[in-house]
Amino acid sequence: MKTTSLHQIQASSLLDAYQATDLLDLPQLAAAARVGRVLVKAENQRPLGNFKVLGGMVAALRALARATGIATLEELQTASTLPRLICASDGNHGLAVTAAAKRAGTKAIIYLPEGVAAARAERIQRLGGEVVWIKGSYDEAVLQAAAAASKGAGLLVADTSADPHDIVVQDVMDGYGLICTELQQQLPTQHAQRPSHLFIQAGVGGLAAAMAQGLYASMCDPRRIIVVEPASAACVALALQAGHPLNVTGELETSAQMLSCGLASTPALAILLQHQASAVSVSETQLQAAISIMQSHGGPASTASGCAGLAGLLHVAADPALRVEHGLDEDSCVLLVVTEGALPVL
């Protein structure tokens, strides 16, 4: 780390005692979905218990490097003053940005919509982050965090943007790319056994875009990329159909709190359109069922957000017309990502 420029820092070098998360082969899930194989990347094993640590840490430290001209983490940690970090979050991105702030020796201010679970806010506060509760949705929190940063309250570390060239959002997705770097080593070498389908959950679309881009770059790209969203917050599906982000109307209420977003990220959407991603929406019943199905079929304990990709797979698998539409059959090899572990009990 001491000789590595923060401007180019990668997620793996920021994770203590780094090791790749497991890629699980779950034949019981494959049988339930009537496909050839189901592979599950267990991102619940990451530090902080979710994949967001990859993007939030990388983007926050690179942003500090750009803002201060400081080149290394050691120099950041000994700097007399650093700007505070600000972000909006449904919980996990804020936790990652708070961890980055703590590591650098500064403070984080996290804007959370009022519907976020208390356990998520408490985890941020335990790491030293200041929580600002916002009435309304995640999208309102995004606006208020950006407004605070524009008035000098701190350095914005957003994971979504209307700017297709937003460098911080690109850094967030770059951090997520470690998942695909690991998959390149973990997936079977035989092309016939590589994933034919990726069912990947989306909030604003950053992870889905990073997976599409990363798998393509590593020559592991599946034929079909299917974004999975709660029916009440299907902003990426709406954007894919329109060709640009549009606001989802309604309350955005869902048990998949990490996916409760009403406006897709423009940089993420551009990548998903490039890779011809499609989208499916799932009900609250399907989201809840996926939690127990994942665990009872050999997967990790997670949440509705973490298991949403499985909910999408089972939704498509149970409908003959959707199976045809998405090219799903008995020979398909499906890749899923469990994006977070089960929440701690307060």
Coordinates of C-alpha atoms in Angstrom, one line a residue:
M1 CA 0.0 0.0 0.0
K2 CA 2.8 2.5 0.9
T3 CA 4.0 2.8 -2.7
T4 CA 0.5 2.5 -4.4
S5 CA -1.1 5.7 -5.6
L6 CA -4.6 6.2 -4.2
H7 CA -5.7 7.5 -7.6
Q8 CA -5.3 4.0 -8.9
I9 CA -6.0 2.0 -5.8
Q10 CA -8.0 -1.3 -6.2
A11 CA -10.5 -2.8 -3.8
S12 CA -8.4 -5.9 -3.0
S13 CA -5.6 -3.8 -1.5
L14 CA -8.0 -2.0 0.8
L15 CA -9.5 -5.2 2.4
D16 CA -7.6 -6.5 5.4
A17 CA -6.5 -10.2 5.1
Y18 CA -8.1 -10.1 1.6
Q19 CA -9.4 -13.3 0.1
A20 CA -11.9 -14.0 -2.6
T21 CA -15.5 -14.7 -1.6
D22 CA -16.8 -18.2 -2.4
L23 CA -18.5 -19.2 -5.6
L24 CA -21.0 -21.8 -4.6
D25 CA -22.4 -24.5 -6.9
L26 CA -25.9 -25.3 -5.7
P27 CA -27.5 -28.3 -7.5
Q28 CA -30.6 -28.1 -5.4
L29 CA -31.3 -24.6 -6.7
A30 CA -30.6 -25.8 -10.2
A31 CA -33.2 -28.6 -9.8
A32 CA -35.8 -26.2 -8.4
A33 CA -35.3 -23.8 -11.4
R34 CA -35.1 -26.7 -13.9
V35 CA -31.7 -25.5 -15.2
G36 CA -28.4 -27.2 -15.7
R37 CA -26.5 -25.3 -13.0
V38 CA -26.8 -22.4 -10.5
L39 CA -23.6 -20.7 -9.3
V40 CA -23.9 -18.2 -6.4
K41 CA -21.2 -15.6 -5.6
A42 CA -21.3 -15.2 -1.8
E43 CA -20.8 -11.4 -1.3
N44 CA -22.1 -11.8 2.2
Q45 CA -18.6 -12.9 3.1
R46 CA -17.0 -9.5 2.4
P47 CA -15.9 -7.2 5.2
L48 CA -19.0 -5.3 6.4
G49 CA -21.1 -8.2 5.1
N50 CA -21.9 -6.9 1.6
F51 CA -20.4 -6.0 -1.8
K52 CA -20.7 -2.3 -1.3
V53 CA -17.4 -2.2 0.7
L54 CA -15.7 -2.6 -2.7
G55 CA -17.1 0.4 -4.4
G56 CA -17.5 2.8 -1.4
M57 CA -14.0 2.3 -0.2
V58 CA -12.3 2.7 -3.6
A59 CA -14.4 5.7 -4.6
A60 CA -14.1 7.5 -1.3
L61 CA -10.3 7.2 -1.1
R62 CA -9.8 8.1 -4.7
A63 CA -12.1 11.2 -4.2
L64 CA -10.0 12.3 -1.2
A65 CA -6.8 11.9 -3.3
R66 CA -8.2 14.1 -6.1
A67 CA -9.5 16.7 -3.6
T68 CA -6.3 17.0 -1.6
G69 CA -3.5 16.0 -4.0
I70 CA -2.4 13.4 -1.4
A71 CA -1.0 10.3 -3.1
T72 CA -1.0 7.6 -0.5
L73 CA -3.2 6.3 2.4
E74 CA -0.3 6.8 4.8
E75 CA -0.2 10.5 3.9
L76 CA -3.9 10.8 4.2
Q77 CA -3.8 9.3 7.7
T78 CA -1.3 11.9 8.9
A79 CA -2.8 14.9 7.2
S80 CA -3.9 17.7 9.6
T81 CA -7.2 18.3 7.9
L82 CA -9.3 16.4 5.4
P83 CA -12.7 17.1 4.0
R84 CA -15.6 15.1 5.4
L85 CA -17.3 12.5 3.2
I86 CA -20.9 12.8 2.3
C87 CA -23.3 10.3 0.6
A88 CA -26.8 9.2 0.4
S89 CA -27.5 5.5 1.1
D90 CA -30.1 2.9 1.9
G91 CA -27.5 1.6 4.3
N92 CA -24.6 -0.4 2.7
H93 CA -23.0 2.3 0.6
G94 CA -23.1 4.6 3.6
L95 CA -21.4 1.9 5.7
A96 CA -18.6 1.6 3.2
V97 CA -18.1 5.3 2.9
T98 CA -18.0 5.6 6.7
A99 CA -15.4 2.8 6.8
A100 CA -13.3 4.7 4.2
A101 CA -13.6 7.9 6.3
K102 CA -12.4 6.1 9.4
R103 CA -9.5 4.5 7.6
A104 CA -8.4 7.9 6.2
G105 CA -8.9 9.8 9.4
T106 CA -11.9 11.9 8.6
K107 CA -15.6 11.9 9.3
A108 CA -18.6 10.7 7.2
I109 CA -22.1 12.1 7.0
I110 CA -24.6 9.6 5.7
Y111 CA -28.1 10.7 4.4
L112 CA -30.6 7.9 5.0
P113 CA -34.3 7.8 4.0
E114 CA -36.6 7.3 6.9
G115 CA -37.6 3.8 5.9
V116 CA -34.1 2.4 6.4
A117 CA -33.9 -0.3 9.1
A118 CA -32.5 0.9 12.5
A119 CA -29.9 -1.9 12.4
R120 CA -28.4 -0.4 9.2
A121 CA -28.2 3.0 10.7
E122 CA -26.7 1.7 13.9
R123 CA -23.9 -0.1 12.0
I124 CA -22.9 3.2 10.4
Q125 CA -23.0 5.0 13.8
R126 CA -20.9 2.4 15.4
L127 CA -18.2 3.0 12.8
G128 CA -18.3 6.7 13.6
G129 CA -20.6 7.9 10.8
E130 CA -23.1 10.7 11.4
V131 CA -26.6 9.8 10.2
V132 CA -28.9 12.4 8.8
W133 CA -32.5 11.1 8.5
I134 CA -34.4 12.2 5.4
K135 CA -38.2 12.2 5.0
G136 CA -39.0 10.5 1.7
S137 CA -37.2 8.1 -0.5
Y138 CA -33.6 7.2 -1.3
D139 CA -33.8 9.6 -4.3
E140 CA -34.7 12.5 -2.0
A141 CA -31.7 11.5 0.2
V142 CA -29.5 11.7 -3.0
L143 CA -30.7 15.2 -3.7
Q144 CA -30.2 16.4 -0.2
A145 CA -26.7 14.9 0.1
A146 CA -25.7 16.5 -3.1
A147 CA -27.1 19.9 -2.0
A148 CA -25.1 19.7 1.3
A149 CA -21.9 18.9 -0.5
S150 CA -22.5 21.8 -3.0
K151 CA -22.7 24.1 0.0
G152 CA -19.3 22.9 1.3
A153 CA -20.4 20.4 4.0
G154 CA -18.1 17.8 2.6
L155 CA -16.9 15.7 -0.4
L156 CA -19.7 13.9 -2.2
V157 CA -19.2 10.1 -2.7
A158 CA -22.3 9.2 -4.7
D159 CA -23.0 5.8 -6.3
T160 CA -25.5 7.3 -8.8
S161 CA -25.5 10.3 -11.1
A162 CA -27.2 12.0 -14.0
D163 CA -23.8 12.7 -15.5
P164 CA -22.8 9.8 -17.8
H165 CA -19.1 10.6 -17.1
D166 CA -19.3 11.1 -13.3
I167 CA -15.8 9.9 -12.1
V168 CA -16.9 9.0 -8.6
V169 CA -19.7 6.7 -9.9
Q170 CA -17.2 5.2 -12.3
D171 CA -14.9 4.6 -9.3
V172 CA -17.7 2.9 -7.4
M173 CA -18.4 0.5 -10.3
D174 CA -14.6 0.0 -10.7
G175 CA -14.5 -1.2 -7.1
Y176 CA -17.3 -3.6 -7.7
G177 CA -15.3 -5.1 -10.6
L178 CA -13.2 -7.1 -8.1
I179 CA -16.1 -9.6 -8.1
C180 CA -15.6 -10.3 -11.8
T181 CA -11.8 -10.5 -11.4
E182 CA -12.4 -13.2 -8.8
L183 CA -14.9 -14.9 -11.0
Q184 CA -12.4 -15.1 -13.8
Q185 CA -10.3 -17.4 -11.6
Q186 CA -13.2 -19.3 -10.1
L187 CA -15.4 -20.1 -13.1
P188 CA -14.8 -23.4 -15.0
T189 CA -12.3 -23.1 -17.8
Q190 CA -14.5 -24.9 -20.3
H191 CA -16.6 -22.4 -22.2
A192 CA -19.6 -24.7 -22.2
Q193 CA -19.7 -24.6 -18.4
R194 CA -19.5 -20.8 -18.2
P195 CA -22.6 -18.9 -17.1
S196 CA -25.2 -18.5 -19.9
H197 CA -27.4 -16.2 -17.7
L198 CA -26.7 -13.6 -15.0
F199 CA -29.7 -12.7 -12.9
I200 CA -28.6 -9.6 -11.0
Q201 CA -30.5 -7.4 -8.6
A202 CA -30.5 -3.6 -9.2
G203 CA -31.2 -0.5 -7.1
V204 CA -29.9 2.3 -9.4
G205 CA -28.0 -0.3 -11.6
G206 CA -24.4 0.1 -10.6
L207 CA -23.7 -3.5 -9.6
A208 CA -25.5 -4.9 -12.7
A209 CA -23.5 -2.6 -14.9
A210 CA -20.2 -3.5 -13.2
M211 CA -21.0 -7.2 -13.6
A212 CA -21.9 -6.8 -17.3
Q213 CA -18.8 -4.8 -18.0
G214 CA -16.5 -6.9 -15.8
L215 CA -17.7 -10.3 -17.1
Y216 CA -17.3 -9.1 -20.7
A217 CA -13.8 -7.9 -20.1
S218 CA -12.8 -11.2 -18.4
M219 CA -14.2 -13.2 -21.3
C220 CA -16.8 -14.8 -19.0
D221 CA -19.8 -12.8 -20.3
P222 CA -23.1 -14.7 -20.3
R223 CA -25.5 -14.6 -23.3
R224 CA -28.2 -13.1 -21.2
I225 CA -28.0 -10.4 -18.5
I226 CA -31.3 -10.0 -16.6
V227 CA -31.7 -7.2 -14.1
V228 CA -34.1 -8.1 -11.2
E229 CA -36.0 -5.4 -9.3
P230 CA -38.9 -5.1 -6.9
A231 CA -42.1 -4.4 -8.9
S232 CA -42.6 -1.2 -6.8
A233 CA -39.2 0.2 -7.6
A234 CA -38.3 -1.0 -11.2
C235 CA -36.4 2.1 -12.2
V236 CA -33.8 0.2 -14.3
A237 CA -36.5 -1.6 -16.3
L238 CA -38.2 1.7 -17.0
A239 CA -34.9 3.3 -18.1
L240 CA -34.0 0.3 -20.3
Q241 CA -37.3 0.6 -22.1
A242 CA -37.1 4.4 -22.5
G243 CA -33.3 4.5 -23.3
H244 CA -32.8 7.1 -20.5
P245 CA -33.5 7.3 -16.8
L246 CA -37.1 8.2 -15.8
N247 CA -38.6 8.6 -12.3
V248 CA -40.7 5.8 -11.0
T249 CA -43.9 7.0 -9.5
G250 CA -45.3 5.7 -6.2
E251 CA -44.0 5.1 -2.8
L252 CA -41.2 2.6 -3.7
E253 CA -42.0 0.5 -0.7
T254 CA -40.3 -2.9 -0.7
S255 CA -38.8 -5.4 1.7
A256 CA -35.8 -5.2 -0.5
Q257 CA -34.7 -1.9 1.0
M258 CA -31.4 -1.8 -0.8
L259 CA -33.3 -1.8 -4.1
S260 CA -35.8 0.9 -3.2
C261 CA -34.7 3.4 -5.8
G262 CA -36.8 5.5 -8.2
L263 CA -34.2 6.7 -10.7
A264 CA -31.6 4.7 -12.5
S265 CA -27.9 5.8 -12.6
T266 CA -27.1 7.3 -16.0
P267 CA -23.5 5.9 -16.2
A268 CA -24.8 2.4 -15.2
L269 CA -27.7 2.6 -17.7
A270 CA -25.3 3.3 -20.6
I271 CA -23.4 0.1 -19.8
L272 CA -26.5 -2.0 -19.5
L273 CA -27.8 -0.7 -22.8
Q274 CA -24.5 -1.5 -24.4
H275 CA -24.7 -5.1 -23.2
Q276 CA -28.4 -5.4 -24.2
A277 CA -29.6 -6.2 -20.7
S278 CA -33.2 -7.1 -20.1
A279 CA -35.2 -6.7 -16.9
V280 CA -37.8 -8.6 -14.8
S281 CA -39.8 -7.4 -11.8
V282 CA -40.7 -9.5 -8.8
S283 CA -43.4 -9.3 -6.2
E284 CA -42.9 -8.9 -2.4
T285 CA -44.1 -12.5 -2.0
Q286 CA -41.4 -13.7 -4.4
L287 CA -38.7 -11.6 -2.7
Q288 CA -39.6 -13.0 0.8
A289 CA -39.7 -16.5 -0.5
A290 CA -36.3 -16.3 -2.0
I291 CA -34.7 -15.7 1.4
S292 CA -35.7 -19.1 2.8
I293 CA -35.3 -20.9 -0.6
M294 CA -31.7 -19.7 -0.9
Q295 CA -30.8 -21.0 2.6
S296 CA -32.8 -24.3 2.4
H297 CA -31.1 -25.1 -0.9
G298 CA -27.6 -24.7 0.3
G299 CA -27.0 -20.9 0.0
P300 CA -26.1 -18.3 2.6
A301 CA -28.5 -16.5 5.0
S302 CA -29.4 -13.2 3.4
T303 CA -32.1 -10.6 2.9
A304 CA -34.8 -9.8 0.3
S305 CA -32.2 -7.5 -1.3
G306 CA -29.5 -10.0 -1.2
C307 CA -31.6 -12.8 -2.7
A308 CA -33.5 -10.8 -5.3
G309 CA -31.5 -12.3 -8.2
L310 CA -32.8 -15.7 -7.1
A311 CA -36.4 -14.3 -6.9
G312 CA -36.0 -13.3 -10.5
L313 CA -34.6 -16.6 -11.7
L314 CA -37.5 -18.5 -10.0
H315 CA -40.0 -16.1 -11.5
V316 CA -38.7 -16.7 -15.0
A317 CA -38.2 -20.4 -14.4
A318 CA -41.8 -20.9 -13.4
D319 CA -43.3 -19.3 -16.5
P320 CA -43.0 -21.2 -19.8
A321 CA -43.4 -18.0 -21.8
L322 CA -40.7 -16.2 -19.8
R323 CA -38.4 -19.2 -20.1
V324 CA -38.6 -18.9 -23.9
E325 CA -38.3 -15.1 -23.8
H326 CA -35.1 -15.2 -21.7
G327 CA -33.6 -18.3 -23.3
L328 CA -33.7 -20.3 -20.1
D329 CA -33.7 -24.1 -20.4
E330 CA -32.4 -27.4 -18.8
D331 CA -28.9 -26.7 -20.1
S332 CA -28.6 -23.1 -18.8
C333 CA -25.9 -22.2 -16.3
V334 CA -27.1 -19.3 -14.1
L335 CA -24.9 -17.0 -12.1
L336 CA -26.4 -15.2 -9.0
V337 CA -24.9 -12.8 -6.5
V338 CA -25.9 -12.8 -2.9
T339 CA -25.1 -9.2 -2.3
E340 CA -25.4 -9.1 1.5
G341 CA -25.7 -11.3 4.6
A342 CA -28.6 -11.4 7.0
L343 CA -29.0 -8.2 9.1
P344 CA -27.7 -8.4 12.7
V345 CA -30.4 -8.5 15.4
L346 CA -30.4 -5.4 17.6

